[in-house]
CSV table of C-alpha atoms in Angstrom, one decimal:
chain,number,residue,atom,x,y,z
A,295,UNK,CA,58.5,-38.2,46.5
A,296,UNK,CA,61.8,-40.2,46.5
A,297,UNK,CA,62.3,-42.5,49.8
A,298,UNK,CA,65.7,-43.7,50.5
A,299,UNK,CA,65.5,-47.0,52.5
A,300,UNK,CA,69.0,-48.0,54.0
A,301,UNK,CA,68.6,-50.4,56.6
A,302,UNK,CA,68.1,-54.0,56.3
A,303,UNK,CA,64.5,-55.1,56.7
A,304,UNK,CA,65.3,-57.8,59.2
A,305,UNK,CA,67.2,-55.2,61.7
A,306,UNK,CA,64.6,-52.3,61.5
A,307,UNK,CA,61.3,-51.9,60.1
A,308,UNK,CA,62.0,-48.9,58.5
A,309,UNK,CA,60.7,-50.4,54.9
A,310,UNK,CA,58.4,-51.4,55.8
A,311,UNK,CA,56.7,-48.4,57.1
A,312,UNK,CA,58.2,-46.8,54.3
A,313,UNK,CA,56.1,-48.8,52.3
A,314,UNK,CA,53.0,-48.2,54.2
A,315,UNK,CA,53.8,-44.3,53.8
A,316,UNK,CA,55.0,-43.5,50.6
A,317,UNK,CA,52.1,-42.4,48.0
A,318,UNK,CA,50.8,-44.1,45.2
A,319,UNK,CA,53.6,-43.6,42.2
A,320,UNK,CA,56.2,-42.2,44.2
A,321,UNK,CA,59.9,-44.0,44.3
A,322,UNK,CA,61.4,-46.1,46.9
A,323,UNK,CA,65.4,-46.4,46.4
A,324,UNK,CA,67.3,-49.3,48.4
A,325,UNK,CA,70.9,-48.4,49.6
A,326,UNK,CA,73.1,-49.7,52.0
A,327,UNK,CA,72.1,-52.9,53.4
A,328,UNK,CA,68.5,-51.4,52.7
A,329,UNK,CA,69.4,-53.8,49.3
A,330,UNK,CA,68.4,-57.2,51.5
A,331,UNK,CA,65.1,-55.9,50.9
A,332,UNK,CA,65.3,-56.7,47.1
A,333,UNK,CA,66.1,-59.9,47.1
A,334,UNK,CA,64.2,-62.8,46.2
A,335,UNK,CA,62.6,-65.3,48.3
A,336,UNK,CA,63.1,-63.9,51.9
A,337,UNK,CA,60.5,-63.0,54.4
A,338,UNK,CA,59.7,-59.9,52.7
A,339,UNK,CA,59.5,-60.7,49.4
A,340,UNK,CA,55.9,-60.8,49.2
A,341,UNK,CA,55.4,-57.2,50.9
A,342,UNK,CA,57.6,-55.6,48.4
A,343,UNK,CA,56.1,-57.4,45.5
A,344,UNK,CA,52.7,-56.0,47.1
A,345,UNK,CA,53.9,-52.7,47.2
A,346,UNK,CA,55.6,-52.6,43.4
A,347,UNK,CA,52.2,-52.1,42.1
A,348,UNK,CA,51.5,-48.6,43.9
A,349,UNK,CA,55.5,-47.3,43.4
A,350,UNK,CA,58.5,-48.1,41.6
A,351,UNK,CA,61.5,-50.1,43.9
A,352,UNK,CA,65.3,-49.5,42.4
A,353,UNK,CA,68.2,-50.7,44.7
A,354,UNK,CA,71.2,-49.2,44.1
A,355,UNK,CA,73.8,-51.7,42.0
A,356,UNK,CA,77.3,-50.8,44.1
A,357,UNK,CA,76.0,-51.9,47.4
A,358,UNK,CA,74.2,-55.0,46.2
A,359,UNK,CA,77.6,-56.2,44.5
A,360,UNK,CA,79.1,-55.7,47.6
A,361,UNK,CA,76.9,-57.9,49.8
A,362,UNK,CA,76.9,-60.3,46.6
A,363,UNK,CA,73.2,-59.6,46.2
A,364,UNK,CA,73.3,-58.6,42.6
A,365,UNK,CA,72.2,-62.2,41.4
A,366,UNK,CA,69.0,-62.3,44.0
A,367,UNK,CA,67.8,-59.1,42.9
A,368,UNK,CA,63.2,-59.2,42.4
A,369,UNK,CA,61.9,-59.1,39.5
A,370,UNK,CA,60.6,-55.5,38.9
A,371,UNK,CA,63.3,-53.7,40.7
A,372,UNK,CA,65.3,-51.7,39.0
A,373,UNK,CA,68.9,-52.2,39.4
A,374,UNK,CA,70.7,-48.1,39.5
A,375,UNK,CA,74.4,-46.7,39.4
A,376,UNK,CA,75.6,-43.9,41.2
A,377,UNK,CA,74.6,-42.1,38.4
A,378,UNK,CA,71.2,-43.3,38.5
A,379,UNK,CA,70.9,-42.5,41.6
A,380,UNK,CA,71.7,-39.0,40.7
A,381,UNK,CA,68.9,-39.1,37.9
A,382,UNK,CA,66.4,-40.0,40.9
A,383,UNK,CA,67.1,-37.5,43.5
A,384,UNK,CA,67.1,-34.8,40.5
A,385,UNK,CA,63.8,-36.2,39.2
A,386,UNK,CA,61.8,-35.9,42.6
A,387,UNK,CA,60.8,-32.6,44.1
A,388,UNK,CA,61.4,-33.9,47.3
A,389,UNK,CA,62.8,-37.1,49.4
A,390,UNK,CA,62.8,-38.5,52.8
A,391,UNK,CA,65.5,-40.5,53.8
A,392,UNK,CA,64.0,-43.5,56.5
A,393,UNK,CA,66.8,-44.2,59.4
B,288,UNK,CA,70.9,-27.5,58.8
B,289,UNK,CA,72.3,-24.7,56.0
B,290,UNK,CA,71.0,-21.2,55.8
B,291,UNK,CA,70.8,-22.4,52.1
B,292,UNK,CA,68.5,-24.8,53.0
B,293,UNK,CA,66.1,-23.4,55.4
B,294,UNK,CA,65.8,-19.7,53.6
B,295,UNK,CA,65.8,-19.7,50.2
B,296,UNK,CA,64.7,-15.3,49.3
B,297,UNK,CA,62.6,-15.4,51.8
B,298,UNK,CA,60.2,-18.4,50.8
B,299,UNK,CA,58.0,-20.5,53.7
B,300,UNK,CA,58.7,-23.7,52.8
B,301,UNK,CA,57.4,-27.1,54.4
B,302,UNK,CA,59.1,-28.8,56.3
B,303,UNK,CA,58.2,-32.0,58.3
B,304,UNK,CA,60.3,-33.0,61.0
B,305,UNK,CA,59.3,-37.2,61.3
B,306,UNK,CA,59.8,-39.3,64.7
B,307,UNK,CA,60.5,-42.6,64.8
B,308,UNK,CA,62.5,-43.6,67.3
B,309,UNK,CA,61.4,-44.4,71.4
B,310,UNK,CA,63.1,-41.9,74.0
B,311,UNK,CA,65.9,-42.9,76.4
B,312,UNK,CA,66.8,-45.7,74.3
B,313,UNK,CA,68.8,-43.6,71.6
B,314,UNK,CA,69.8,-40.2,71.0
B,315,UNK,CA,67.8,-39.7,68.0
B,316,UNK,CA,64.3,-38.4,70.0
B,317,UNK,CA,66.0,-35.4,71.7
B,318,UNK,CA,68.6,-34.7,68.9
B,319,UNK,CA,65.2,-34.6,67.4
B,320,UNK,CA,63.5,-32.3,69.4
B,321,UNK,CA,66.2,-29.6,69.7
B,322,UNK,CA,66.8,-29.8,65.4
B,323,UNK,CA,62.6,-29.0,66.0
B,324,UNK,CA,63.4,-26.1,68.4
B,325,UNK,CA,66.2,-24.5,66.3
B,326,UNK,CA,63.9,-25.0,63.0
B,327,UNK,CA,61.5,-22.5,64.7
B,328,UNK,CA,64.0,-19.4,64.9
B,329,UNK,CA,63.9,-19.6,60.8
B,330,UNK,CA,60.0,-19.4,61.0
B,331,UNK,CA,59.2,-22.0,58.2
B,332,UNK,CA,56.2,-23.9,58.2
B,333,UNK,CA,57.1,-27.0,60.4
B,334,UNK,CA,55.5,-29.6,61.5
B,335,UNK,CA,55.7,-32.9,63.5
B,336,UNK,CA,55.0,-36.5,62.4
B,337,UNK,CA,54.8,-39.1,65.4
B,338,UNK,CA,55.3,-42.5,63.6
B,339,UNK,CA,56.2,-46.0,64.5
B,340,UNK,CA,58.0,-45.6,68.2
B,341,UNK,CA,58.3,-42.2,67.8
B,342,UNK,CA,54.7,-42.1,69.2
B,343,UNK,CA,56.2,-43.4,72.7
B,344,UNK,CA,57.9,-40.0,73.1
B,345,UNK,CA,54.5,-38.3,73.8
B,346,UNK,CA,53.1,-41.2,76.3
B,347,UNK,CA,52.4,-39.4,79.5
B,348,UNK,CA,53.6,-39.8,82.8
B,349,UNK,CA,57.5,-40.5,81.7
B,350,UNK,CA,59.4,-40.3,85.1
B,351,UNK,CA,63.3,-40.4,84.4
B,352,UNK,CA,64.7,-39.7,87.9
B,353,UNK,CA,65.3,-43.0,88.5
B,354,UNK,CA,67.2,-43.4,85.7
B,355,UNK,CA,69.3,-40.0,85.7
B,356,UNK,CA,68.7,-38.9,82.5
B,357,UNK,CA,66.4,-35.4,81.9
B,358,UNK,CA,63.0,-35.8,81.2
B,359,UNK,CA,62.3,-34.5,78.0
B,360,UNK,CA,58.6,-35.3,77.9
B,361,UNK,CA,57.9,-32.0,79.3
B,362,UNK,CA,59.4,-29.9,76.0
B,363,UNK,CA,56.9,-31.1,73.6
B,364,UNK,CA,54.2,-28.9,75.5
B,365,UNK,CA,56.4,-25.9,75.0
B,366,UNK,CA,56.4,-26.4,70.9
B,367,UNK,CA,53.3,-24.2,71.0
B,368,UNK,CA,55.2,-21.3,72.3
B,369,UNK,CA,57.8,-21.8,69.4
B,370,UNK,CA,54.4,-21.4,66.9
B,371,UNK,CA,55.1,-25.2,66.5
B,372,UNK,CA,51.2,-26.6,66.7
B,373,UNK,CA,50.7,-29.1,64.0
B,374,UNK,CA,51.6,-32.5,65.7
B,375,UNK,CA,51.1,-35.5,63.7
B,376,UNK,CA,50.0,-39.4,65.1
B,377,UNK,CA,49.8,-42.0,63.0
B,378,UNK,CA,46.8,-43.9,63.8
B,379,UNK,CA,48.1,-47.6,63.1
B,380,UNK,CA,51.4,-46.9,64.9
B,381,UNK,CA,49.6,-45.5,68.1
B,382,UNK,CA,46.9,-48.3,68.7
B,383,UNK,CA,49.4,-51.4,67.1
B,384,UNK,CA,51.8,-50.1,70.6
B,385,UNK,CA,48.2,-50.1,72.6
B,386,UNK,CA,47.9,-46.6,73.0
B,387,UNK,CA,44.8,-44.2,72.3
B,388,UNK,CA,44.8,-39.7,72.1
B,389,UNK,CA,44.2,-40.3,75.8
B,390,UNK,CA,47.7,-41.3,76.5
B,391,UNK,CA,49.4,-38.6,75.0
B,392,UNK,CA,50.8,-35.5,76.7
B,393,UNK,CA,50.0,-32.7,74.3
B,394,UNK,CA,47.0,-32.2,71.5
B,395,UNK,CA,47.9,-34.1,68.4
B,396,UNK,CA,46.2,-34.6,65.2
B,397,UNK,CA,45.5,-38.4,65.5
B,398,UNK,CA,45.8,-39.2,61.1
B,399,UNK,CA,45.2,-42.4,58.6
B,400,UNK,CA,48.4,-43.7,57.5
B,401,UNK,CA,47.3,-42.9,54.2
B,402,UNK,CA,46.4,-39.3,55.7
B,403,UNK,CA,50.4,-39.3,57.0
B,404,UNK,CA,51.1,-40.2,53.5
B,405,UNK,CA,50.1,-36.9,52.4
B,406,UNK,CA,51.5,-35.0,54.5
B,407,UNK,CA,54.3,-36.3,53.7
B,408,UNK,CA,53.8,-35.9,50.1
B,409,UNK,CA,52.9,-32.3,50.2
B,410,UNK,CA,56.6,-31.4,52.4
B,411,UNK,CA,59.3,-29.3,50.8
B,412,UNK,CA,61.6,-30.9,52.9
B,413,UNK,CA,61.3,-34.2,55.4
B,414,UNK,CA,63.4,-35.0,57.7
B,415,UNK,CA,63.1,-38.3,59.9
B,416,UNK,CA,64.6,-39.0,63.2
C,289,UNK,CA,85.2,-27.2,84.2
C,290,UNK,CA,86.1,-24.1,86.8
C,291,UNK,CA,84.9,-24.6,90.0
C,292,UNK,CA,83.5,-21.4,91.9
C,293,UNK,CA,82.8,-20.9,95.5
C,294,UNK,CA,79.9,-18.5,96.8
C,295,UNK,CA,78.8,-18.4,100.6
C,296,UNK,CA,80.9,-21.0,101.3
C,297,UNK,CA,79.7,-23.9,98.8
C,298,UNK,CA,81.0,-24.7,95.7
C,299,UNK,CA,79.8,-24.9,92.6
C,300,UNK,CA,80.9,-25.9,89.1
C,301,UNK,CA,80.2,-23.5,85.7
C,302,UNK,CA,81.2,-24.2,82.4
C,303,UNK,CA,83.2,-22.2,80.2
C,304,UNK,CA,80.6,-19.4,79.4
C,305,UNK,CA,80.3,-19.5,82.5
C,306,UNK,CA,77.0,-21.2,82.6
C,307,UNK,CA,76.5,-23.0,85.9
C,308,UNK,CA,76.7,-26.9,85.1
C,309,UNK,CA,74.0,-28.4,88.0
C,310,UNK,CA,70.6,-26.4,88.2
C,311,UNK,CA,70.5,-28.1,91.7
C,312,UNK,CA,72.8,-25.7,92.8
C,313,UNK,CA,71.3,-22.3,92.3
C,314,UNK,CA,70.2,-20.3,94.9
C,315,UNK,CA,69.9,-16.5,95.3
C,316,UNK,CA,73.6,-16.1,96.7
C,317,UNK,CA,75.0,-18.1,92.9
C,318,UNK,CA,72.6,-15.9,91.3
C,319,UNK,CA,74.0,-12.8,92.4
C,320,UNK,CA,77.5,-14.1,91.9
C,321,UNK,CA,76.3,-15.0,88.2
C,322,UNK,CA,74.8,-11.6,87.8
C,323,UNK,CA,77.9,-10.2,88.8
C,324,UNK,CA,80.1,-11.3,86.5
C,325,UNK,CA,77.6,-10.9,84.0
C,326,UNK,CA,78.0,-6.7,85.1
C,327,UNK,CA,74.0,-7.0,86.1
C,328,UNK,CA,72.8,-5.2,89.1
C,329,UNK,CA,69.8,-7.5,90.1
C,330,UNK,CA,66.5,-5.1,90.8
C,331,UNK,CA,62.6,-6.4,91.9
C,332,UNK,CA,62.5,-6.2,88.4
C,333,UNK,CA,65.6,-8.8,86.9
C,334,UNK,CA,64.6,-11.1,89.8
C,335,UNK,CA,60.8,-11.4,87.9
C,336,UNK,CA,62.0,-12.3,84.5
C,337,UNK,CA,65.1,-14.4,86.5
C,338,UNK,CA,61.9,-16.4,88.6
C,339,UNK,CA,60.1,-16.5,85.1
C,340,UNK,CA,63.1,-18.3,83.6
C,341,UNK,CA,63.2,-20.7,86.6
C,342,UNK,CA,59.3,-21.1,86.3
C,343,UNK,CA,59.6,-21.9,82.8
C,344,UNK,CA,62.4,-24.3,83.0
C,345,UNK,CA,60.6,-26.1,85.2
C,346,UNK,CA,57.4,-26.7,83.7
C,347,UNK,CA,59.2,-27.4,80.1
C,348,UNK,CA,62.6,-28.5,81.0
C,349,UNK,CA,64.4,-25.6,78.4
C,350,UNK,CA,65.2,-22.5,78.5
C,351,UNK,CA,63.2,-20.9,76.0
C,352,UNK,CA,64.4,-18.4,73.1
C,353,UNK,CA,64.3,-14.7,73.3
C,354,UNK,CA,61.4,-14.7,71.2
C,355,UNK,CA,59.8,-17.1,73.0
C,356,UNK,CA,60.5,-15.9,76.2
C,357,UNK,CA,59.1,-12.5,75.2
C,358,UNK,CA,55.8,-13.6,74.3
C,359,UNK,CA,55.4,-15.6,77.0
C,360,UNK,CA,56.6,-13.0,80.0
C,361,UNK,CA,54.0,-10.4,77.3
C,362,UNK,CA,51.5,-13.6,78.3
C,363,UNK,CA,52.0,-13.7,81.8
C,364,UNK,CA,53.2,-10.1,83.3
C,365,UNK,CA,51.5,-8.0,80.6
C,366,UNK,CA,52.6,-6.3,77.0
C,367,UNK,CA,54.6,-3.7,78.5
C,368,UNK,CA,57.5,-6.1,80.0
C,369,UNK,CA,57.0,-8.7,77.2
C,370,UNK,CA,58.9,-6.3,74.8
C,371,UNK,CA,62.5,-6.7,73.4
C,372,UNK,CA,62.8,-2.9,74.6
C,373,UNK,CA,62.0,-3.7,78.4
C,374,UNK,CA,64.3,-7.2,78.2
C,375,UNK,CA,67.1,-5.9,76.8
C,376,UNK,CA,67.1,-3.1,79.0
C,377,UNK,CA,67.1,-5.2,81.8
C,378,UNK,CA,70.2,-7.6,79.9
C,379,UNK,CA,71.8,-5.2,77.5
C,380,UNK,CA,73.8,-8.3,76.5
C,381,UNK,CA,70.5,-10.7,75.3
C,382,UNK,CA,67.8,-11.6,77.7
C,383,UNK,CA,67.7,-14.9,76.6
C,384,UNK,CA,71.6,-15.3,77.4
C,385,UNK,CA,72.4,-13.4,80.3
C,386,UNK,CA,69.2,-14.0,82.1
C,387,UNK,CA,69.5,-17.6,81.7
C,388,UNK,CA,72.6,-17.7,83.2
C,389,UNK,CA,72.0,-15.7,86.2
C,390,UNK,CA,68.6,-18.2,86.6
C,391,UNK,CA,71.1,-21.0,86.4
C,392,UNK,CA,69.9,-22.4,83.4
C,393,UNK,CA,71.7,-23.8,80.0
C,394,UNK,CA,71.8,-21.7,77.1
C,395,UNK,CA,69.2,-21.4,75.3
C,396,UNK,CA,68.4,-24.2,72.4
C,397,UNK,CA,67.4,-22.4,69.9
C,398,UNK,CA,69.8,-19.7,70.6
C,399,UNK,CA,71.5,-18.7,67.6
């Protein structure tokens, strides 16, 4: 399962239960200001860090250039085009997009 | 929602209709609810996952005539009718907002979070409110 | 949004025709409803027309034609709950045209 996060963690706590909720080895994609929750050393750092060992974080590279994110960005989170974002939704049999 | 989408040759397909938002305060729980009624005239397999506020829709007793708007409490007892009967609670969401099965206006499977997780898991197609 | 008056009190229906506030139903709008909708109201339209209003007021929608049929099949036995008897009854779709003469908004779920 793909999950598509793409509000920020500090408005809504839709990552987090995202995280609680998505399956061991399934994909979490950050989009929209759902990016704040890739960046390094906030107040939620240490959750997503947690939950990198069970599944795989990528945030999506457009919207964290806009918010001028791109240079906070975890370690372990894997930094996607649009295209790459393509690649994901294609790879997963199904997705659940958290509002 | 397509035709595409919901009838592909015929095929039953999963779908999981998740709620996550208190009533009243937004739109999203009765947009919610009528997507969850018109999802039952394609007769797929559909169920309902209660999660996070969405759990406050079912709390009983919800009295809106003081505040004008319709009561739509009362619909979620009518899913049954519409051969919608697998209603999903998320444990940790209903006891973190102090609520317990008792509370609830219709019979729900009360689940584990990691329980919800595969649920989740096993959908064709999820779609969150 | 037209405005209609029946009996001396008026009353407000949407374009379909659909009456806007359930609060203003009675038996005199229904039989104005029913006749524009070319229904001549027997014992038998006013059960399924109280059923709708029953309904309605125990789930707060006004159910779909299959639903509906299973549940008047539930209630006043297999030989009404049947698309035959309904649709005899509202040649033009029991779940539209007896909603309307009950006063109710179309169905959800009505497609």
């Amino acid at each position: 399962m793909l999950h598509i996060v793409n509000k920020s963690p500090f408005e809504r706590n839709s990552l987090e239960s995202c995280l609680r909720l998505a399956k061991q080895g399934s994909a979490v994609l950050l989009i929209e200001d759902g990016v704040y929750g890739a960046a390094q050393g906030s107040s939620v750092e240490a959750k997503v860090q947690g939950a990198m060992a069970n599944v795989k974080v990528y945030a999506l590279d457009a919207d964290l250039q806009a918010r001028g994110m791109a240079n906070k960005v975890l370690d372990g989170v894997t930094v996607v085009d649009y295209g790459g974002f393509v690649d994901l939704v294609a790879e997963h049999s199904n997705l659940q997009s958290w509002l | 929602m397509s035709d595409e989408m919901m009838e592909e040759d015929g095929v039953i397909k999963k779908f999981m209709f998740v709620n996550r938002k208190a009533p009243y305060g937004t739109i999203y729980a009765l947009e919610g609810l009528e997507v969850v009624l018109i999802s039952a005239a394609f007769e797929q397999d559909v169920s309902l996952a209660f999660v996070d506020d969405g759990v406050f829709e079912l709390k009983k007793g919800q009295d809106t005539k003081a505040l004008g708007q319709k009561n739509f409490s009362p619909t979620y007892r009518a899913l049954e009718g519409y051969d919608i009967e697998k209603l999903y609670v998320e444990r940790e969401s209903m006891e973190a907002r102090g609520l317990s099965e008792e509370d609830l206006l219709v019979d729900v499977q009360v689940v584990s979070a990691a329980e919800m997780a595969d649920l989740m898991a096993e959908q064709d197609v999820v779609i969150s409110f | 949004m037209p405005m209609v008056e029946v009996a001396g009190k008026t009353f407000e229906v949407d374009e379909e025709g659909y009456l806007t506030n359930l609060a203003d139903w009675n038996m005199d709008v229904a039989g104005y409803l029913a006749a524009e909708e070319k229904v001549e109201m027997t014992d038998s339209h006013w059960e399924v027309v109280n059923f709708l209003r029953e309904y309605y007021d125990e789930y707060q929608i006004a159910p779909a034609v299959r639903v509906l049929t299973k549940a008047i099949a539930k209630k006043l036995g297999a030989d009404k709950g049947n698309n035959k008897y309904l649709y005899e009854l509202f040649p033009y779709g029991p779940a539209k045209q007896a909603c309307k003469i009950a006063g109710l908004p179309k169905p959800t779920g009505c497609i």
